[in-house]
PDB file of C-alpha atoms in Angstrom:
ATOM      1  CA  UNK A   1      -5.842  -1.183  35.857  1.00 78.00           C
ATOM      2  CA  UNK A   2      -7.831   0.119  32.752  1.00 86.00           C
ATOM      3  CA  UNK A   3      -6.896   3.150  33.744  1.00 88.00           C
ATOM      4  CA  UNK A   4      -3.340   2.533  34.034  1.00 95.00           C
ATOM      5  CA  UNK A   5      -2.433   0.858  30.928  1.00 94.00           C
ATOM      6  CA  UNK A   6      -5.264   3.995  29.347  1.00 90.00           C
ATOM      7  CA  UNK A   7      -2.921   6.037  30.909  1.00 91.00           C
ATOM      8  CA  UNK A   8       1.098   4.419  29.833  1.00 94.00           C
ATOM      9  CA  UNK A   9      -0.907   4.151  26.058  1.00 92.00           C
ATOM     10  CA  UNK A  10      -1.404   8.007  25.462  1.00 88.00           C
ATOM     11  CA  UNK A  11       1.936   9.165  27.271  1.00 90.00           C
ATOM     12  CA  UNK A  12       3.452   6.134  24.838  1.00 90.00           C
ATOM     13  CA  UNK A  13       1.514   8.108  22.220  1.00 85.00           C
ATOM     14  CA  UNK A  14       1.822  11.704  22.480  1.00 81.00           C
ATOM     15  CA  UNK A  15       4.175  12.501  25.067  1.00 83.00           C
ATOM     16  CA  UNK A  16       2.666  12.815  28.730  1.00 84.00           C
ATOM     17  CA  UNK A  17      -0.850  12.323  29.743  1.00 84.00           C
ATOM     18  CA  UNK A  18      -0.496   9.467  32.413  1.00 91.00           C
ATOM     19  CA  UNK A  19      -1.460  11.650  35.321  1.00 88.00           C
ATOM     20  CA  UNK A  20      -3.448  13.829  33.700  1.00 85.00           C
ATOM     21  CA  UNK A  21      -5.877  10.133  32.382  1.00 86.00           C
ATOM     22  CA  UNK A  22      -5.868   8.221  35.068  1.00 90.00           C
ATOM     23  CA  UNK A  23      -5.254  11.051  38.822  1.00 89.00           C
ATOM     24  CA  UNK A  24      -8.216  12.039  38.855  1.00 87.00           C
ATOM     25  CA  UNK A  25     -10.672   9.132  38.961  1.00 85.00           C
ATOM     26  CA  UNK A  26      -7.637   6.589  40.599  1.00 91.00           C
ATOM     27  CA  UNK A  27      -7.467   9.486  43.481  1.00 89.00           C
ATOM     28  CA  UNK A  28     -11.556   8.160  43.899  1.00 85.00           C
ATOM     29  CA  UNK A  29     -10.497   4.212  44.210  1.00 89.00           C
ATOM     30  CA  UNK A  30      -7.890   5.991  47.051  1.00 91.00           C
ATOM     31  CA  UNK A  31      -6.307   9.032  48.344  1.00 90.00           C
ATOM     32  CA  UNK A  32      -2.357   6.832  48.754  1.00 94.00           C
ATOM     33  CA  UNK A  33      -3.115   6.882  44.821  1.00 95.00           C
ATOM     34  CA  UNK A  34      -1.497  10.855  44.478  1.00 92.00           C
ATOM     35  CA  UNK A  35       0.947  11.306  44.418  1.00 94.00           C
ATOM     36  CA  UNK A  36       3.563   8.778  45.150  1.00 95.00           C
ATOM     37  CA  UNK A  37       2.118   5.779  42.960  1.00 96.00           C
ATOM     38  CA  UNK A  38       1.348   7.366  39.706  1.00 96.00           C
ATOM     39  CA  UNK A  39       4.450   9.078  39.619  1.00 96.00           C
ATOM     40  CA  UNK A  40       6.994   5.952  40.246  1.00 96.00           C
ATOM     41  CA  UNK A  41       5.086   4.112  37.276  1.00 96.00           C
ATOM     42  CA  UNK A  42       5.356   7.663  35.292  1.00 96.00           C
ATOM     43  CA  UNK A  43       9.451   6.483  35.750  1.00 96.00           C
ATOM     44  CA  UNK A  44       9.231   3.646  35.011  1.00 97.00           C
ATOM     45  CA  UNK A  45       7.577   3.699  31.435  1.00 96.00           C
ATOM     46  CA  UNK A  46       9.571   7.357  30.841  1.00 95.00           C
ATOM     47  CA  UNK A  47      12.751   5.508  31.626  1.00 96.00           C
ATOM     48  CA  UNK A  48      10.634   2.970  28.689  1.00 96.00           C
ATOM     49  CA  UNK A  49       9.847   5.866  26.182  1.00 94.00           C
ATOM     50  CA  UNK A  50      13.460   7.207  27.110  1.00 94.00           C
ATOM     51  CA  UNK A  51      14.988   3.650  26.075  1.00 93.00           C
ATOM     52  CA  UNK A  52      13.369   3.148  22.932  1.00 92.00           C
ATOM     53  CA  UNK A  53      14.145   7.761  22.015  1.00 89.00           C
ATOM     54  CA  UNK A  54      17.280   8.251  23.007  1.00 90.00           C
ATOM     55  CA  UNK A  55      18.857   8.915  20.165  1.00 91.00           C
ATOM     56  CA  UNK A  56      16.603  11.808  19.846  1.00 90.00           C
ATOM     57  CA  UNK A  57      17.241  13.376  23.452  1.00 90.00           C
ATOM     58  CA  UNK A  58      18.994  16.245  23.628  1.00 85.00           C
ATOM     59  CA  UNK A  59      19.894  16.600  28.041  1.00 78.00           C
ATOM     60  CA  UNK A  60      21.511  20.355  26.510  1.00 80.00           C
ATOM     61  CA  UNK A  61      17.776  22.372  26.398  1.00 77.00           C
ATOM     62  CA  UNK A  62      17.244  19.963  29.671  1.00 89.00           C
ATOM     63  CA  UNK A  63      19.562  21.048  31.950  1.00 91.00           C
ATOM     64  CA  UNK A  64      17.498  24.468  33.013  1.00 94.00           C
ATOM     65  CA  UNK A  65      13.861  22.869  33.615  1.00 95.00           C
ATOM     66  CA  UNK A  66      15.694  20.409  35.555  1.00 94.00           C
ATOM     67  CA  UNK A  67      17.467  22.971  37.796  1.00 95.00           C
ATOM     68  CA  UNK A  68      14.029  24.462  37.909  1.00 96.00           C
ATOM     69  CA  UNK A  69      12.112  21.414  38.598  1.00 95.00           C
ATOM     70  CA  UNK A  70      14.479  21.178  42.177  1.00 96.00           C
ATOM     71  CA  UNK A  71      11.877  23.612  44.047  1.00 97.00           C
ATOM     72  CA  UNK A  72       8.607  23.215  41.971  1.00 95.00           C
ATOM     73  CA  UNK A  73       9.797  20.348  43.630  1.00 96.00           C
ATOM     74  CA  UNK A  74      10.098  20.723  46.834  1.00 96.00           C
ATOM     75  CA  UNK A  75       7.191  23.115  47.258  1.00 94.00           C
ATOM     76  CA  UNK A  76       4.637  21.208  45.809  1.00 93.00           C
ATOM     77  CA  UNK A  77       6.111  18.919  48.530  1.00 94.00           C
ATOM     78  CA  UNK A  78       4.920  21.128  51.442  1.00 93.00           C
ATOM     79  CA  UNK A  79       1.835  22.110  49.816  1.00 91.00           C
ATOM     80  CA  UNK A  80       1.179  18.034  50.265  1.00 91.00           C
ATOM     81  CA  UNK A  81       1.412  18.875  54.388  1.00 91.00           C
ATOM     82  CA  UNK A  82      -1.149  21.569  54.620  1.00 89.00           C
ATOM     83  CA  UNK A  83      -3.717  21.034  52.083  1.00 88.00           C
ATOM     84  CA  UNK A  84      -6.623  18.520  52.972  1.00 87.00           C
ATOM     85  CA  UNK A  85      -8.014  15.080  50.554  1.00 84.00           C
ATOM     86  CA  UNK A  86     -11.263  16.879  48.825  1.00 86.00           C
ATOM     87  CA  UNK A  87      -8.143  20.014  48.073  1.00 89.00           C
ATOM     88  CA  UNK A  88      -6.484  17.681  46.195  1.00 87.00           C
ATOM     89  CA  UNK A  89      -9.183  16.300  44.176  1.00 86.00           C
ATOM     90  CA  UNK A  90     -10.223  19.575  43.762  1.00 90.00           C
ATOM     91  CA  UNK A  91      -6.110  20.233  42.509  1.00 88.00           C
ATOM     92  CA  UNK A  92      -6.904  17.494  40.059  1.00 86.00           C
ATOM     93  CA  UNK A  93      -9.753  18.393  37.785  1.00 87.00           C
ATOM     94  CA  UNK A  94      -8.318  21.443  37.704  1.00 91.00           C
ATOM     95  CA  UNK A  95      -4.527  21.150  36.708  1.00 86.00           C
ATOM     96  CA  UNK A  96      -5.911  18.036  34.060  1.00 84.00           C
ATOM     97  CA  UNK A  97      -8.124  21.203  32.646  1.00 88.00           C
ATOM     98  CA  UNK A  98      -6.121  23.320  32.233  1.00 85.00           C
ATOM     99  CA  UNK A  99      -4.278  20.533  30.716  1.00 81.00           C
ATOM    100  CA  UNK A 100      -6.888  20.540  27.841  1.00 83.00           C
ATOM    101  CA  UNK A 101      -6.838  24.127  27.476  1.00 84.00           C
ATOM    102  CA  UNK A 102      -3.023  24.472  27.651  1.00 77.00           C
ATOM    103  CA  UNK A 103      -3.316  21.460  24.768  1.00 75.00           C
ATOM    104  CA  UNK A 104      -6.283  23.346  21.750  1.00 80.00           C
ATOM    105  CA  UNK A 105      -3.925  27.167  22.054  1.00 74.00           C
ATOM    106  CA  UNK A 106      -3.431  27.700  19.216  1.00 73.00           C
ATOM    107  CA  UNK A 107       0.076  29.812  19.682  1.00 70.00           C
ATOM    108  CA  UNK A 108       3.770  28.944  19.495  1.00 72.00           C
ATOM    109  CA  UNK A 109       5.795  29.455  22.818  1.00 76.00           C
ATOM    110  CA  UNK A 110       9.146  28.981  22.041  1.00 82.00           C
ATOM    111  CA  UNK A 111      11.770  27.550  24.399  1.00 86.00           C
ATOM    112  CA  UNK A 112      14.177  30.412  25.843  1.00 89.00           C
ATOM    113  CA  UNK A 113      16.082  29.015  28.363  1.00 90.00           C
ATOM    114  CA  UNK A 114      13.534  31.353  30.415  1.00 92.00           C
ATOM    115  CA  UNK A 115      10.913  30.378  29.843  1.00 91.00           C
ATOM    116  CA  UNK A 116      12.539  26.378  30.001  1.00 94.00           C
ATOM    117  CA  UNK A 117      13.441  27.083  34.267  1.00 95.00           C
ATOM    118  CA  UNK A 118       9.723  28.170  34.577  1.00 92.00           C
ATOM    119  CA  UNK A 119       8.654  25.890  32.951  1.00 90.00           C
ATOM    120  CA  UNK A 120      10.665  22.407  35.386  1.00 94.00           C
ATOM    121  CA  UNK A 121       9.413  24.324  38.856  1.00 94.00           C
ATOM    122  CA  UNK A 122       5.841  24.609  37.384  1.00 89.00           C
ATOM    123  CA  UNK A 123       6.701  20.931  36.293  1.00 90.00           C
ATOM    124  CA  UNK A 124       8.061  20.340  39.722  1.00 92.00           C
ATOM    125  CA  UNK A 125       4.976  21.957  41.294  1.00 91.00           C
ATOM    126  CA  UNK A 126       2.375  19.974  40.129  1.00 88.00           C
ATOM    127  CA  UNK A 127       3.878  17.453  39.480  1.00 90.00           C
ATOM    128  CA  UNK A 128       4.884  16.323  43.412  1.00 93.00           C
ATOM    129  CA  UNK A 129       1.711  18.218  44.567  1.00 89.00           C
ATOM    130  CA  UNK A 130      -0.403  16.146  42.375  1.00 88.00           C
ATOM    131  CA  UNK A 131       1.139  14.222  39.918  1.00 89.00           C
ATOM    132  CA  UNK A 132       0.357  15.518  36.873  1.00 88.00           C
ATOM    133  CA  UNK A 133       3.583  18.113  35.373  1.00 88.00           C
ATOM    134  CA  UNK A 134       3.115  17.302  31.861  1.00 85.00           C
ATOM    135  CA  UNK A 135       1.810  19.567  30.999  1.00 83.00           C
ATOM    136  CA  UNK A 136       4.378  23.006  30.940  1.00 86.00           C
ATOM    137  CA  UNK A 137       6.553  21.112  29.508  1.00 88.00           C
ATOM    138  CA  UNK A 138       4.687  19.455  26.923  1.00 81.00           C
ATOM    139  CA  UNK A 139       2.883  23.447  26.786  1.00 79.00           C
ATOM    140  CA  UNK A 140       6.780  25.030  25.523  1.00 83.00           C
ATOM    141  CA  UNK A 141       7.975  21.742  23.420  1.00 83.00           C
ATOM    142  CA  UNK A 142       4.392  20.955  21.222  1.00 75.00           C
ATOM    143  CA  UNK A 143       5.533  21.762  18.222  1.00 74.00           C
ATOM    144  CA  UNK A 144       8.920  19.365  17.607  1.00 80.00           C
ATOM    145  CA  UNK A 145       9.154  16.580  15.524  1.00 80.00           C
ATOM    146  CA  UNK A 146       6.660  13.086  17.728  1.00 78.00           C
ATOM    147  CA  UNK A 147      10.107  11.294  18.464  1.00 82.00           C
ATOM    148  CA  UNK A 148      11.872  14.070  19.436  1.00 87.00           C
ATOM    149  CA  UNK A 149       9.245  15.025  21.558  1.00 84.00           C
ATOM    150  CA  UNK A 150       8.655  12.679  22.788  1.00 86.00           C
ATOM    151  CA  UNK A 151      12.258  11.416  24.140  1.00 89.00           C
ATOM    152  CA  UNK A 152      12.970  15.088  25.200  1.00 91.00           C
ATOM    153  CA  UNK A 153       9.433  14.360  28.067  1.00 90.00           C
ATOM    154  CA  UNK A 154      10.756  11.137  28.665  1.00 93.00           C
ATOM    155  CA  UNK A 155      14.187  12.072  29.532  1.00 93.00           C
ATOM    156  CA  UNK A 156      12.758  15.170  31.421  1.00 94.00           C
ATOM    157  CA  UNK A 157      10.257  13.037  33.099  1.00 94.00           C
ATOM    158  CA  UNK A 158      12.997  10.516  34.012  1.00 95.00           C
ATOM    159  CA  UNK A 159      14.351  13.189  35.818  1.00 94.00           C
ATOM    160  CA  UNK A 160      11.728  14.692  37.927  1.00 94.00           C
ATOM    161  CA  UNK A 161      10.313  11.483  38.282  1.00 96.00           C
ATOM    162  CA  UNK A 162      13.134  11.079  40.611  1.00 96.00           C
ATOM    163  CA  UNK A 163      12.931  14.668  42.528  1.00 96.00           C
ATOM    164  CA  UNK A 164       9.195  14.202  43.749  1.00 96.00           C
ATOM    165  CA  UNK A 165      10.003  10.672  44.933  1.00 96.00           C
ATOM    166  CA  UNK A 166      12.967  11.533  46.499  1.00 97.00           C
ATOM    167  CA  UNK A 167      11.100  14.510  48.024  1.00 97.00           C
ATOM    168  CA  UNK A 168       7.176  12.502  48.705  1.00 96.00           C
ATOM    169  CA  UNK A 169       9.930  10.567  50.352  1.00 96.00           C
ATOM    170  CA  UNK A 170      11.355  13.409  52.686  1.00 95.00           C
ATOM    171  CA  UNK A 171       7.442  13.997  53.724  1.00 94.00           C
ATOM    172  CA  UNK A 172       6.585  10.505  54.066  1.00 93.00           C
ATOM    173  CA  UNK A 173       4.317  10.215  51.304  1.00 93.00           C
ATOM    174  CA  UNK A 174       6.037   7.675  49.162  1.00 95.00           C
ATOM    175  CA  UNK A 175       6.576   4.999  51.579  1.00 95.00           C
ATOM    176  CA  UNK A 176       6.377   0.921  52.058  1.00 94.00           C
ATOM    177  CA  UNK A 177       2.442   1.224  51.618  1.00 95.00           C
ATOM    178  CA  UNK A 178       2.706   3.234  49.212  1.00 95.00           C
ATOM    179  CA  UNK A 179       5.177   1.217  47.020  1.00 95.00           C
ATOM    180  CA  UNK A 180       2.876  -2.041  47.961  1.00 95.00           C
ATOM    181  CA  UNK A 181       0.971   0.097  45.649  1.00 94.00           C
ATOM    182  CA  UNK A 182       2.863   1.196  42.741  1.00 96.00           C
ATOM    183  CA  UNK A 183       3.658  -2.074  42.228  1.00 94.00           C
ATOM    184  CA  UNK A 184       0.389  -3.750  40.495  1.00 94.00           C
ATOM    185  CA  UNK A 185      -0.258  -0.823  38.424  1.00 96.00           C
ATOM    186  CA  UNK A 186       3.255  -1.443  36.284  1.00 96.00           C
ATOM    187  CA  UNK A 187       2.262  -4.981  34.398  1.00 96.00           C
ATOM    188  CA  UNK A 188      -0.921  -2.814  33.638  1.00 96.00           C
ATOM    189  CA  UNK A 189       1.610   0.476  32.634  1.00 96.00           C
ATOM    190  CA  UNK A 190       3.674  -1.722  30.368  1.00 97.00           C
ATOM    191  CA  UNK A 191       1.048  -3.548  28.689  1.00 97.00           C
ATOM    192  CA  UNK A 192      -0.187   0.017  27.773  1.00 96.00           C
ATOM    193  CA  UNK A 193       3.395   0.539  26.490  1.00 96.00           C
ATOM    194  CA  UNK A 194       3.549  -2.069  24.377  1.00 96.00           C
ATOM    195  CA  UNK A 195       0.441  -1.895  23.125  1.00 95.00           C
ATOM    196  CA  UNK A 196       1.144   1.980  21.698  1.00 92.00           C
ATOM    197  CA  UNK A 197       4.405   1.056  20.360  1.00 93.00           C
ATOM    198  CA  UNK A 198       2.307  -2.211  18.658  1.00 92.00           C
ATOM    199  CA  UNK A 199      -0.106   0.345  17.099  1.00 88.00           C
ATOM    200  CA  UNK A 200       0.792   3.887  16.850  1.00 82.00           C
ATOM    201  CA  UNK A 201       1.883   3.535  13.351  1.00 80.00           C
ATOM    202  CA  UNK A 202      -2.030   3.350  12.579  1.00 80.00           C
ATOM    203  CA  UNK A 203      -2.974   5.640  15.034  1.00 74.00           C
ATOM    204  CA  UNK A 204      -4.088   9.378  13.428  1.00 77.00           C
ATOM    205  CA  UNK A 205      -2.744  11.870  15.834  1.00 70.00           C
ATOM    206  CA  UNK A 206      -4.806  14.502  15.562  1.00 76.00           C
ATOM    207  CA  UNK A 207      -7.205  11.608  16.726  1.00 77.00           C
ATOM    208  CA  UNK A 208      -5.515  10.017  19.324  1.00 70.00           C
ATOM    209  CA  UNK A 209      -5.000  14.039  20.727  1.00 70.00           C
ATOM    210  CA  UNK A 210      -8.309  14.698  20.491  1.00 76.00           C
ATOM    211  CA  UNK A 211      -9.565  11.283  22.151  1.00 75.00           C
ATOM    212  CA  UNK A 212      -6.768  11.991  25.491  1.00 71.00           C
ATOM    213  CA  UNK A 213      -8.093  15.278  25.593  1.00 76.00           C
ATOM    214  CA  UNK A 214     -12.087  13.902  25.100  1.00 80.00           C
ATOM    215  CA  UNK A 215     -11.474  11.441  28.205  1.00 73.00           C
ATOM    216  CA  UNK A 216      -9.047  14.282  30.347  1.00 76.00           C
ATOM    217  CA  UNK A 217     -11.545  16.521  30.740  1.00 84.00           C
ATOM    218  CA  UNK A 218     -14.370  14.146  31.728  1.00 80.00           C
ATOM    219  CA  UNK A 219     -11.352  12.955  34.220  1.00 78.00           C
ATOM    220  CA  UNK A 220     -11.084  16.924  35.210  1.00 83.00           C
ATOM    221  CA  UNK A 221     -15.204  17.470  36.331  1.00 87.00           C
ATOM    222  CA  UNK A 222     -15.310  14.468  37.784  1.00 83.00           C
ATOM    223  CA  UNK A 223     -12.672  14.791  40.446  1.00 82.00           C
ATOM    224  CA  UNK A 224     -13.637  18.114  40.813  1.00 88.00           C
ATOM    225  CA  UNK A 225     -16.933  16.931  41.212  1.00 85.00           C
ATOM    226  CA  UNK A 226     -15.807  14.535  44.202  1.00 79.00           C
ATOM    227  CA  UNK A 227     -14.551  16.900  46.003  1.00 80.00           C
ATOM    228  CA  UNK A 228     -17.795  18.758  46.872  1.00 72.00           C
ATOM    229  CA  UNK A 229     -17.959  14.847  48.790  1.00 64.00           C
ATOM    230  CA  UNK A 230     -14.973  14.394  51.050  1.00 62.00           C
TER     231      UNK A 230
END
């Protein structure tokens, strides 16, 4: 529950991060937490955040990213049919560390239509196979004003989480068992969201960003190290 609280807090604060913070360590507790339950919790948080920042959402700019998300999600779901828990754990760790590196990049990438489609595709592949789909879109949109960033990432995650859940249900990776695992996580996620909305005005964005990167790095390295024990 603490991992979900922390992940929801980070995602509400900077626009993404729920799966990056929580998925690698929850996967060590039970492989069933990833990706289905994490994606469902991400959908819940994204809906809350989208509603809060609804006036800042630019649907038109997200359209191509959502289109790219569909084939990416299908490919990500297909991968799950053939990979082992050790491979998933290792991949989770690698995706998290890639996300950290992306967040540190000093240059700006303009969100052209082709790049939006490509980012949506990568987000679909990564999000459906590992629940970590935020980094590609966050990289393209990271220079937006804070509320616009949170709004557009949240709106994209609403659509993308629904697409991923449909694919996961189709391949049997989101069942009644996974739903039962998800339900106890919802209150912790809501509390993390609520806490972030109250504390965001008092937490410097730079401090929050650096702290989240440190936590993500530890989480990613832990997942890679645990992959050798499966």
